[in-house]
Amino acid sequence: MTELNRRKFLTYVGTGVTALTVASTGLGALTPKVEAKGKEAANELFGFNKKVSGLNFKPIAPTSKDDVVLPQGYKYDVVAAYGDVINAKGDTFGFNNDFTLYFPINNSNTRGLLWVNHEYSSELFVHGARGADGKYTPAQIEKMLYNQGGSIIEVYRDGKEGTWKLDTSSKYARRVTGLTPFSLTGPARGSKTVNSATDVQGTFANCSGGKTLWNTVLSAEENFEYTAKDAGLNDTHYGWIIEVDPFDPNFKVRKHTALGRFNHENAAMGLTNDGRVVVYMGDDKKDACVYKFISKNKYVASRGKANSDLLEEGTLYVANMGKGTWVPLTVETVRKAATDKKNNAALEKFQTQADVVVFCHEAALLVGGTPTDRPEDVEISPFDKTVFIAHTNNDSHGNFHGHITRFIEAKSDLGSLTFDFEIFAAGGKQSGFSAPDNLTFDSYGNLWTVTDMSSSKLNQGIYTHFANNGMFVIPTMGKDAGEAYQFASAPIEAELTGPSFTPDETTLFLAVQHPGEETENLNNLTSKWPHRKGDTMPRPGVVAITGFKK
Ligand code: FEO
Ligand code: CA
Ligand code: CA
């Protein structure tokens, strides 16, 4: 244990951190109501009772071991890895898994569907190198498209062994891929800007995502440019937030263009105080913006999945952090900004709302959106509705370790158009983590974050201190707020992605993406994770972590 970790460990043992200790010791100025009313108010505000995860673990030290390393008392089962057959039809699990989301079957915490994103493919491990003409063959392109998108798998915890397994006899298990037909919804549907398309081919580059209030999944198309180009597809058909119902193959899979087209990391849904739907989103590239969409109409729980139409009409906003305002991205605001700046090219480009959503990043900068340091995952705190944004890093101006920003919406209303913000935690030696990426909350108000240091830079130079990528737990309130405790370490050259809990928080699903990514030759593998019998290469896979105690 390093000196820094020892200090943190002592701190946390000393305070006996538990949810209600934290909650009752005060949430700070952000949530005066909770401080005033104590425990009961806290539970009421959170919308759920505390579960079992908390900080009941002894943090691990950074390590470069080729395994998923966990604190003592925790274990992992590999539930699915690249190439595994997932159903009777013979569909297979895609490559480079990212976002996971558990959907209980009959409210079970031991059997459910798991949605899993598949973000990108690999020449070496999946479809092979380009031909002498610099192109892939149609068969290679088909493989590249099939192994991205998403998987719906059925998973269960075997009663006898307590091991999580894949149920390949599932009636739900299926794939959504770069070959699946999608509909477009919203302002860009059928517009000139997308070549008049109302239906498009497939989804790929699926990074993180989110859950809707009506129990469907949103998945974010991130770095779509490469696959679109290699496959000869129109790139305006990608870079959207897609929606899928894992339980219903007849629910037409769709892309919601009202939410903008950019390098979408994820989509975090909440409600305004007057009942409209809000979706927060990051654009994962250097010097890109943070967005939120607010629906025109209100959420009506009894409408169930018909609420999906809320994502077709509303206003998209971009954050101006200098002014603390959310600026509407409408054709009127964009054209006004272009006129004020005497920018004739922009006036030519932005003539309809379809143009604004399709070329969203450019429109956002025109109206004063603040360029930030790779905004990745966004999560809304279930405690106080502050909004956490992972700004992974931006080496072009010296932010090598990133930070987590916290937006505080005026009047704690996600519908507010003004906000303040703070830097909640900063990466670096002092905190023990670098490059925060995906985020998720537990019911104690702890923020779980995984890190995304580039695999080519791991264990070298300024990243030596952190060893492999990892997972950290950061309390968001109490005296340990902002302190990071390491919970997991990734295999060699891998990134841990897409953490999601079962509702009772006894199991944590986590994707292990790109183990052995720097391998140049199949005879000289840099990682062999998950070390399964008979495997001749590393395989991205999803693990189920258990051992959480009450
Ligand atoms: Fe796919 Fe931004 O990570
Ligand atoms: Ca990510
Ligand atoms: Ca990433």
Coordinates of C-alpha atoms and ligand atoms in Angstrom, one line a residue:
M1 CA 0.0 0.0 0.0
T2 CA 1.4 3.4 -0.9
E3 CA 1.7 6.1 1.7
L4 CA -1.1 8.0 0.0
N5 CA -3.4 5.0 0.0
R6 CA -2.6 4.2 3.6
R7 CA -3.6 7.7 4.6
K8 CA -6.9 7.4 2.8
F9 CA -7.6 4.0 4.2
L10 CA -7.0 5.2 7.7
T11 CA -9.2 8.2 7.0
Y12 CA -12.1 6.0 5.9
V13 CA -11.7 3.4 8.6
G14 CA -11.6 6.2 11.1
T15 CA -14.8 7.7 10.0
G16 CA -16.6 4.4 9.6
V17 CA -18.1 5.7 6.4
T18 CA -21.7 4.6 5.8
A19 CA -24.4 6.2 3.8
L20 CA -26.3 7.7 6.7
T21 CA -23.2 8.7 8.6
V22 CA -22.3 10.7 5.5
A23 CA -25.8 12.0 4.9
S24 CA -26.3 13.0 8.5
T25 CA -23.0 14.7 8.8
G26 CA -24.3 17.3 6.4
L27 CA -24.4 17.7 2.7
G28 CA -23.1 21.2 2.6
A29 CA -24.8 24.3 1.2
L30 CA -26.2 22.5 -1.8
T31 CA -28.8 20.6 0.1
P32 CA -29.9 22.5 3.2
K33 CA -33.2 20.6 3.4
V34 CA -31.4 17.3 4.0
E35 CA -29.2 18.8 6.7
A36 CA -32.2 20.2 8.4
K37 CA -34.4 17.1 8.4
G38 CA -31.7 14.4 8.7
K39 CA -32.1 10.8 7.8
E40 CA -35.7 10.5 6.8
A41 CA -35.6 13.5 4.6
A42 CA -32.5 12.1 3.0
N43 CA -34.2 8.8 2.1
E44 CA -37.2 10.7 0.8
L45 CA -35.0 12.9 -1.3
F46 CA -33.0 10.0 -2.7
G47 CA -36.1 8.2 -3.8
F48 CA -34.7 4.9 -2.5
N49 CA -33.4 3.4 0.7
K50 CA -29.7 2.7 1.0
K51 CA -28.6 -0.6 -0.3
V52 CA -25.5 -2.6 0.4
S53 CA -22.5 -1.4 -1.5
G54 CA -21.1 1.6 0.3
L55 CA -17.4 1.8 1.1
N56 CA -17.1 -1.6 2.7
F57 CA -13.8 -2.4 1.3
K58 CA -10.1 -1.9 1.8
P59 CA -8.8 0.1 -1.2
I60 CA -6.4 -1.7 -3.5
A61 CA -3.0 -0.3 -4.6
P62 CA -2.4 0.5 -8.2
T63 CA -1.1 -2.6 -10.1
S64 CA 0.0 -3.6 -13.5
K65 CA -1.2 -7.2 -13.2
D66 CA -3.0 -8.8 -16.1
D67 CA -6.2 -9.3 -14.3
V68 CA -9.3 -7.6 -12.8
V69 CA -7.9 -7.0 -9.4
L70 CA -10.5 -6.4 -6.6
P71 CA -10.3 -5.7 -2.9
Q72 CA -10.3 -8.7 -0.5
G73 CA -13.6 -10.4 -0.2
Y74 CA -14.8 -9.5 -3.8
K75 CA -14.8 -11.8 -6.8
Y76 CA -15.7 -11.6 -10.5
D77 CA -17.3 -13.9 -13.0
V78 CA -16.9 -13.4 -16.7
V79 CA -20.5 -13.4 -18.0
A80 CA -19.7 -12.9 -21.7
A81 CA -16.7 -12.3 -23.8
Y82 CA -16.1 -11.4 -27.5
G83 CA -17.3 -14.2 -29.8
D84 CA -19.4 -16.1 -27.2
V85 CA -22.7 -17.5 -28.6
I86 CA -25.6 -15.6 -26.8
N87 CA -28.8 -17.3 -28.1
A88 CA -30.1 -20.4 -29.9
K89 CA -29.9 -18.7 -33.2
G90 CA -26.1 -18.5 -32.8
D91 CA -25.7 -14.7 -32.6
T92 CA -22.4 -13.8 -31.0
F93 CA -21.2 -11.2 -28.4
G94 CA -19.6 -8.2 -30.1
F95 CA -16.2 -6.7 -29.6
N96 CA -14.9 -4.0 -27.2
N97 CA -17.8 -3.9 -24.8
D98 CA -18.5 -0.6 -23.1
F99 CA -21.8 0.6 -21.4
T100 CA -23.7 -2.1 -19.5
L101 CA -27.3 -1.7 -18.1
Y102 CA -29.1 -4.3 -16.0
F103 CA -32.8 -4.8 -16.6
P104 CA -34.3 -7.1 -13.9
I105 CA -36.7 -9.8 -15.1
N106 CA -39.7 -10.0 -12.7
N107 CA -37.9 -7.6 -10.3
S108 CA -35.1 -10.1 -9.8
N109 CA -31.6 -9.1 -8.6
T110 CA -30.3 -12.5 -9.8
R111 CA -31.8 -12.8 -13.3
G112 CA -32.1 -10.1 -15.8
L113 CA -31.2 -8.8 -19.2
L114 CA -28.0 -7.0 -19.7
W115 CA -27.7 -4.4 -22.5
V116 CA -24.0 -4.1 -23.5
N117 CA -22.6 -1.5 -26.0
H118 CA -19.9 -2.6 -28.5
E119 CA -17.7 0.4 -29.4
Y120 CA -15.2 -0.5 -32.0
S121 CA -13.6 -3.4 -33.9
S122 CA -10.0 -4.4 -34.4
E123 CA -8.0 -5.5 -37.4
L124 CA -5.8 -7.9 -35.5
F125 CA -8.5 -9.5 -33.3
V126 CA -11.7 -9.3 -35.5
H127 CA -11.7 -8.5 -39.2
G128 CA -8.1 -8.4 -40.5
A129 CA -6.0 -5.8 -42.3
R130 CA -6.9 -3.7 -45.4
G131 CA -6.0 -5.1 -48.8
A132 CA -3.3 -3.6 -51.1
D133 CA -5.9 -1.1 -52.4
G134 CA -6.2 0.3 -48.9
K135 CA -9.7 -1.0 -48.6
Y136 CA -11.6 -3.7 -46.6
T137 CA -13.5 -6.4 -48.5
P138 CA -17.3 -6.6 -48.1
A139 CA -16.9 -9.6 -45.8
Q140 CA -14.5 -7.6 -43.6
I141 CA -16.9 -4.7 -43.5
E142 CA -19.8 -7.0 -42.5
K143 CA -17.7 -8.3 -39.7
M144 CA -16.7 -4.8 -38.6
L145 CA -20.3 -3.7 -38.5
Y146 CA -21.7 -6.9 -36.9
N147 CA -19.2 -6.7 -34.0
Q148 CA -20.3 -3.1 -33.0
G149 CA -23.7 -1.9 -31.7
G150 CA -25.1 -3.7 -28.8
S151 CA -25.9 -7.1 -27.3
I152 CA -28.9 -8.0 -25.3
I153 CA -28.0 -11.0 -23.1
E154 CA -29.8 -12.8 -20.4
V155 CA -27.7 -13.3 -17.2
Y156 CA -28.5 -15.1 -14.0
R157 CA -26.8 -15.9 -10.7
D158 CA -26.5 -19.7 -10.3
G159 CA -28.1 -20.5 -6.9
K160 CA -25.7 -23.3 -6.0
E161 CA -22.4 -21.6 -6.9
G162 CA -23.3 -18.0 -6.6
T163 CA -21.7 -17.6 -10.0
W164 CA -23.2 -15.3 -12.7
K165 CA -23.7 -17.0 -16.0
L166 CA -25.1 -16.4 -19.5
D167 CA -28.4 -18.1 -20.4
T168 CA -28.1 -18.9 -24.0
S169 CA -31.7 -20.3 -24.1
S170 CA -33.0 -16.8 -23.5
K171 CA -36.0 -15.7 -25.6
Y172 CA -34.8 -12.1 -25.4
A173 CA -31.1 -12.4 -26.3
R174 CA -30.3 -10.7 -29.6
R175 CA -28.0 -8.3 -31.3
V176 CA -28.4 -4.8 -32.6
T177 CA -25.6 -4.1 -35.0
G178 CA -24.2 -1.9 -37.7
L179 CA -26.5 -3.9 -40.0
T180 CA -29.8 -3.4 -38.2
P181 CA -32.4 -1.0 -39.8
F182 CA -33.1 2.1 -37.7
S183 CA -35.6 5.0 -38.0
L184 CA -34.7 8.6 -37.5
T185 CA -37.0 10.8 -35.3
G186 CA -37.0 14.5 -34.8
P187 CA -35.9 17.5 -36.9
A188 CA -33.3 15.8 -39.1
R189 CA -35.7 13.0 -40.2
G190 CA -36.2 13.1 -44.0
S191 CA -34.3 16.4 -44.2
K192 CA -31.9 17.4 -47.0
T193 CA -29.1 17.4 -44.5
V194 CA -29.3 13.7 -44.0
N195 CA -29.9 13.0 -47.7
S196 CA -33.7 12.8 -47.1
A197 CA -33.3 9.6 -45.1
T198 CA -36.1 8.5 -42.7
D199 CA -34.5 5.1 -42.2
V200 CA -30.8 4.4 -41.9
Q201 CA -28.5 1.4 -41.6
G202 CA -27.2 0.3 -38.3
T203 CA -25.5 1.7 -35.2
F204 CA -21.8 1.6 -34.3
A205 CA -19.2 3.3 -32.1
N206 CA -21.6 2.7 -29.2
C207 CA -19.8 4.1 -26.2
S208 CA -21.8 4.8 -23.0
G209 CA -25.5 5.4 -22.6
G210 CA -28.3 5.7 -20.1
K211 CA -31.7 4.4 -19.1
T212 CA -35.0 6.1 -19.8
L213 CA -37.7 6.6 -17.2
W214 CA -39.8 4.2 -19.3
N215 CA -37.3 1.3 -19.1
T216 CA -35.6 1.4 -22.4
V217 CA -31.9 2.0 -23.1
L218 CA -30.2 5.0 -24.7
S219 CA -26.9 4.2 -26.4
A220 CA -24.5 6.9 -27.6
E221 CA -22.8 6.8 -31.0
E222 CA -19.3 8.3 -30.3
N223 CA -16.4 8.0 -32.7
F224 CA -18.5 7.0 -35.7
E225 CA -16.4 8.7 -38.4
Y226 CA -14.0 5.8 -39.0
T227 CA -16.5 3.0 -39.4
A228 CA -18.8 5.2 -41.5
K229 CA -15.9 6.0 -43.9
D230 CA -14.5 2.4 -44.0
A231 CA -18.0 1.0 -44.7
G232 CA -18.9 3.7 -47.3
L233 CA -21.9 4.9 -45.2
N234 CA -23.3 8.5 -45.0
D235 CA -21.8 9.9 -41.9
T236 CA -24.7 12.2 -41.1
H237 CA -26.6 8.9 -40.2
Y238 CA -24.3 8.4 -37.2
G239 CA -23.3 10.3 -34.1
W240 CA -26.8 10.2 -32.6
I241 CA -28.4 8.9 -29.4
I242 CA -30.3 5.7 -30.2
E243 CA -33.1 4.0 -28.2
V244 CA -33.7 0.3 -27.9
D245 CA -36.2 -1.7 -25.8
P246 CA -34.3 -4.8 -24.7
F247 CA -37.6 -6.7 -23.9
D248 CA -39.4 -6.0 -27.2
P249 CA -37.8 -6.8 -30.6
N250 CA -40.9 -5.1 -32.2
F251 CA -40.1 -1.7 -30.7
K252 CA -38.6 0.0 -33.7
V253 CA -35.0 0.9 -32.9
R254 CA -34.6 4.6 -33.4
K255 CA -32.1 7.6 -33.5
H256 CA -33.3 10.7 -31.8
T257 CA -32.0 13.6 -33.9
A258 CA -33.5 16.3 -31.6
L259 CA -30.7 15.4 -29.2
G260 CA -28.0 16.5 -31.6
R261 CA -25.3 14.8 -33.6
F262 CA -21.7 14.8 -32.2
N263 CA -19.3 12.4 -30.6
H264 CA -21.8 11.3 -28.0
E265 CA -20.4 9.7 -24.8
N266 CA -23.6 9.1 -22.9
A267 CA -27.1 10.3 -22.0
A268 CA -28.3 10.9 -18.4
M269 CA -32.0 11.4 -18.1
G270 CA -33.9 13.3 -15.3
L271 CA -37.0 15.4 -14.9
T272 CA -37.5 19.2 -14.6
N273 CA -39.4 20.4 -11.6
D274 CA -42.5 20.8 -13.8
G275 CA -42.2 17.2 -15.2
R276 CA -40.5 17.6 -18.6
V277 CA -37.7 15.2 -19.5
V278 CA -34.1 16.4 -19.5
V279 CA -31.1 14.6 -21.1
Y280 CA -27.6 15.6 -20.2
M281 CA -24.9 14.7 -22.7
G282 CA -21.1 15.1 -23.3
D283 CA -19.3 15.4 -26.6
D284 CA -16.1 13.4 -26.1
K285 CA -13.4 15.3 -27.9
K286 CA -10.9 17.9 -27.0
D287 CA -12.4 21.4 -26.7
A288 CA -16.0 20.2 -27.0
C289 CA -19.2 21.2 -25.1
V290 CA -21.7 19.9 -22.6
Y291 CA -25.4 19.8 -23.7
K292 CA -28.8 19.2 -22.3
F293 CA -32.1 18.5 -24.1
I294 CA -35.4 19.5 -22.5
S295 CA -38.6 18.0 -23.9
K296 CA -41.5 20.2 -25.0
N297 CA -44.1 18.0 -23.3
K298 CA -44.3 16.4 -19.9
Y299 CA -43.6 12.9 -18.8
V300 CA -46.7 10.9 -18.0
A301 CA -45.7 7.6 -16.3
S302 CA -49.0 5.8 -17.4
R303 CA -48.0 6.3 -21.1
G304 CA -45.1 3.9 -20.6
K305 CA -43.0 3.5 -23.7
A306 CA -45.1 5.9 -25.7
N307 CA -43.1 8.6 -23.7
S308 CA -40.3 7.9 -26.2
D309 CA -41.9 10.6 -28.3
L310 CA -40.7 13.2 -25.7
L311 CA -37.3 12.8 -27.3
E312 CA -38.6 13.9 -30.6
E313 CA -39.5 17.5 -29.8
G314 CA -37.9 20.0 -27.4
T315 CA -35.0 22.3 -27.1
L316 CA -31.3 21.4 -27.1
Y317 CA -29.1 23.7 -25.0
V318 CA -25.3 24.1 -24.8
A319 CA -23.5 25.1 -21.6
N320 CA -21.8 28.5 -21.5
M321 CA -19.7 28.0 -18.4
G322 CA -18.3 31.6 -18.4
K323 CA -21.8 33.0 -18.0
G324 CA -23.4 30.1 -16.2
T325 CA -26.2 29.8 -18.8
W326 CA -27.7 27.2 -21.0
V327 CA -27.9 28.6 -24.5
P328 CA -30.7 27.3 -26.8
L329 CA -29.5 25.7 -30.0
T330 CA -32.2 26.7 -32.4
V331 CA -32.0 27.8 -36.0
E332 CA -32.9 31.3 -34.8
T333 CA -30.2 31.6 -32.1
V334 CA -27.6 30.1 -34.4
R335 CA -28.5 32.4 -37.4
K336 CA -28.5 35.4 -35.1
A337 CA -25.0 34.5 -33.8
A338 CA -23.8 34.0 -37.4
T339 CA -25.3 37.4 -38.4
D340 CA -23.8 39.2 -35.4
K341 CA -20.4 37.7 -36.3
K342 CA -20.9 38.5 -40.0
N343 CA -20.2 34.8 -40.7
N344 CA -21.7 34.2 -44.1
A345 CA -20.5 30.7 -44.4
A346 CA -22.4 29.8 -41.2
L347 CA -25.5 31.6 -42.5
E348 CA -25.3 29.5 -45.6
K349 CA -24.8 26.3 -43.6
F350 CA -27.4 26.7 -40.9
Q351 CA -30.8 27.2 -42.6
T352 CA -33.0 24.7 -40.8
Q353 CA -33.1 23.0 -37.4
A354 CA -31.9 19.9 -39.2
D355 CA -28.7 21.7 -40.1
V356 CA -28.3 22.8 -36.4
V357 CA -28.7 19.3 -35.0
V358 CA -26.5 17.6 -37.7
F359 CA -23.7 20.1 -37.3
C360 CA -24.2 20.5 -33.6
H361 CA -20.6 21.2 -32.4
E362 CA -20.1 24.0 -34.9
A363 CA -23.5 25.5 -34.0
A364 CA -22.7 25.3 -30.3
L365 CA -19.4 27.2 -30.6
L366 CA -21.2 29.9 -32.7
V367 CA -23.7 30.6 -29.9
G368 CA -21.1 30.7 -27.2
G369 CA -20.9 27.1 -25.9
T370 CA -17.8 26.6 -23.8
P371 CA -15.1 24.3 -25.3
T372 CA -14.1 21.9 -22.4
D373 CA -11.6 19.1 -21.8
R374 CA -13.3 16.0 -23.3
P375 CA -16.6 15.8 -21.6
E376 CA -17.4 12.1 -21.2
D377 CA -19.9 10.6 -18.8
V378 CA -22.5 12.8 -17.2
E379 CA -24.6 11.6 -14.2
I380 CA -27.2 13.3 -12.1
S381 CA -26.8 12.9 -8.4
P382 CA -29.9 11.2 -7.0
F383 CA -29.2 13.1 -3.7
D384 CA -29.3 16.7 -4.7
K385 CA -29.7 16.8 -8.5
T386 CA -26.3 18.3 -9.0
V387 CA -24.8 17.1 -12.3
F388 CA -21.4 15.4 -12.5
I389 CA -19.4 15.6 -15.7
A390 CA -16.2 13.6 -16.3
H391 CA -13.7 15.8 -18.1
T392 CA -11.3 13.1 -19.0
N393 CA -8.2 15.2 -20.1
N394 CA -6.9 17.5 -22.7
D395 CA -3.2 17.4 -23.3
S396 CA -3.3 20.2 -25.8
H397 CA -3.4 22.7 -23.0
G398 CA -1.8 20.8 -20.1
N399 CA -4.8 19.0 -18.5
F400 CA -3.1 15.6 -18.5
H401 CA -5.1 14.0 -15.7
G402 CA -8.6 15.4 -16.1
H403 CA -11.2 16.4 -13.5
I404 CA -14.8 15.9 -12.5
T405 CA -17.0 19.0 -12.8
R406 CA -20.2 19.5 -10.8
F407 CA -22.9 21.7 -12.2
I408 CA -25.4 23.1 -9.7
E409 CA -28.6 24.0 -11.5
A410 CA -30.4 27.1 -10.2
K411 CA -33.1 26.2 -7.6
S412 CA -32.0 22.6 -7.9
D413 CA -34.2 22.4 -11.0
L414 CA -32.9 20.4 -14.0
G415 CA -35.1 22.7 -16.1
S416 CA -33.2 25.8 -15.0
L417 CA -31.4 27.8 -17.7
T418 CA -28.7 29.1 -15.3
F419 CA -26.2 27.2 -13.2
D420 CA -23.0 27.5 -11.1
F421 CA -20.3 24.9 -11.1
E422 CA -17.3 23.6 -9.1
I423 CA -14.4 21.3 -9.8
F424 CA -15.5 18.4 -7.6
A425 CA -12.3 16.3 -7.9
A426 CA -9.2 16.5 -10.0
G427 CA -7.1 13.7 -11.4
G428 CA -3.4 13.6 -10.5
K429 CA -1.0 12.0 -8.0
Q430 CA -2.7 13.8 -5.1
S431 CA -6.0 12.1 -5.8
G432 CA -4.6 8.8 -7.1
F433 CA -6.6 8.7 -10.3
S434 CA -6.1 10.0 -13.8
A435 CA -8.5 10.4 -16.7
P436 CA -12.0 9.9 -15.2
D437 CA -14.5 8.5 -17.8
N438 CA -17.7 6.6 -17.0
L439 CA -19.6 7.5 -13.8
T440 CA -22.4 5.8 -11.8
F441 CA -23.9 6.5 -8.4
D442 CA -24.7 4.1 -5.6
S443 CA -27.5 4.7 -3.1
Y444 CA -25.0 6.0 -0.6
G445 CA -24.2 9.0 -2.9
N446 CA -20.8 7.6 -3.8
L447 CA -19.7 8.3 -7.3
W448 CA -18.0 5.3 -9.0
T449 CA -15.7 6.3 -11.7
V450 CA -13.5 4.3 -14.1
T451 CA -10.4 5.7 -15.7
D452 CA -9.3 5.9 -19.3
M453 CA -5.6 6.6 -19.6
S454 CA -4.6 5.8 -23.1
S455 CA -3.2 2.2 -23.4
S456 CA -0.1 3.4 -25.3
K457 CA 0.8 5.6 -22.3
L458 CA 0.1 3.3 -19.4
N459 CA 2.8 2.6 -16.8
Q460 CA 5.2 5.1 -18.4
G461 CA 6.3 8.7 -17.8
I462 CA 3.7 10.8 -15.9
Y463 CA 1.3 7.9 -15.9
T464 CA 3.7 5.4 -14.1
H465 CA 2.2 6.2 -10.7
F466 CA -1.3 5.1 -11.6
A467 CA -0.3 1.7 -13.1
N468 CA -3.2 0.1 -15.1
N469 CA -6.5 1.8 -15.6
G470 CA -8.9 1.3 -12.6
M471 CA -12.1 2.0 -10.9
F472 CA -12.5 4.4 -8.0
V473 CA -15.2 5.3 -5.5
I474 CA -15.6 8.9 -4.5
P475 CA -18.0 10.1 -1.8
T476 CA -19.9 13.2 -3.0
M477 CA -20.7 14.5 0.5
G478 CA -19.4 14.4 4.0
K479 CA -15.8 15.0 5.0
D480 CA -14.4 12.5 2.5
A481 CA -16.2 14.1 -0.4
G482 CA -13.9 14.2 -3.4
E483 CA -11.5 11.6 -1.9
A484 CA -10.9 8.6 -4.3
Y485 CA -10.6 5.0 -3.1
Q486 CA -9.4 2.4 -5.7
F487 CA -11.8 -0.5 -6.0
A488 CA -10.6 -2.3 -9.1
S489 CA -7.7 -2.5 -11.5
A490 CA -7.9 -3.5 -15.1
P491 CA -6.0 -6.1 -17.1
I492 CA -3.0 -5.0 -19.2
E493 CA -3.8 -2.2 -21.7
A494 CA -7.5 -2.5 -20.8
E495 CA -10.0 0.1 -19.7
L496 CA -12.9 -0.7 -17.4
T497 CA -16.1 0.7 -18.8
G498 CA -19.8 0.8 -18.3
P499 CA -20.3 0.1 -14.6
S500 CA -23.9 -0.7 -13.6
F501 CA -25.4 -2.2 -10.4
T502 CA -28.3 -4.5 -9.9
P503 CA -31.1 -2.6 -8.1
D504 CA -30.1 -4.1 -4.7
E505 CA -26.4 -3.2 -5.4
T506 CA -25.2 -6.8 -4.6
T507 CA -23.7 -7.1 -8.1
L508 CA -21.7 -4.7 -10.1
F509 CA -21.5 -5.3 -13.9
L510 CA -18.4 -3.9 -15.5
A511 CA -17.0 -4.2 -19.0
V512 CA -13.3 -4.9 -19.6
Q513 CA -12.5 -3.1 -22.9
H514 CA -9.5 -3.6 -25.2
P515 CA -7.2 -5.9 -23.1
G516 CA -3.9 -6.3 -24.9
E517 CA -4.7 -3.5 -27.2
E518 CA -1.1 -2.7 -28.0
T519 CA -0.5 -6.3 -29.3
E520 CA 1.1 -6.2 -32.7
N521 CA 1.3 -9.8 -33.4
L522 CA -0.9 -12.8 -32.4
N523 CA 2.3 -14.7 -31.4
N524 CA 3.3 -12.1 -28.9
L525 CA 0.2 -11.1 -26.9
T526 CA 0.6 -8.3 -24.3
S527 CA -2.4 -9.6 -22.4
K528 CA -4.2 -13.0 -22.3
W529 CA -7.2 -11.8 -20.2
P530 CA -9.7 -13.4 -19.4
H531 CA -7.3 -16.4 -19.3
R532 CA -10.0 -18.8 -20.3
K533 CA -9.0 -22.4 -21.3
G534 CA -8.5 -22.7 -25.0
D535 CA -8.4 -18.9 -25.8
T536 CA -5.6 -17.9 -28.1
M537 CA -6.0 -14.1 -27.7
P538 CA -7.3 -11.6 -25.2
R539 CA -11.1 -11.0 -25.3
P540 CA -13.0 -8.0 -24.2
G541 CA -15.6 -9.2 -21.8
V542 CA -18.2 -8.3 -19.2
V543 CA -17.7 -9.3 -15.6
A544 CA -20.1 -9.5 -12.7
I545 CA -18.5 -8.4 -9.4
T546 CA -20.0 -9.8 -6.1
G547 CA -19.0 -9.6 -2.5
F548 CA -20.9 -6.4 -1.5
K549 CA -21.9 -6.6 2.1
K550 CA -24.7 -5.1 4.1
Ligands
FEO1 FE1 -15.8 5.9 -25.8 FE2 -15.4 8.7 -24.7 O1 -15.1 6.9 -24.5
CA2 CA -15.9 6.4 -22.4
CA3 CA -13.1 6.1 -23.2

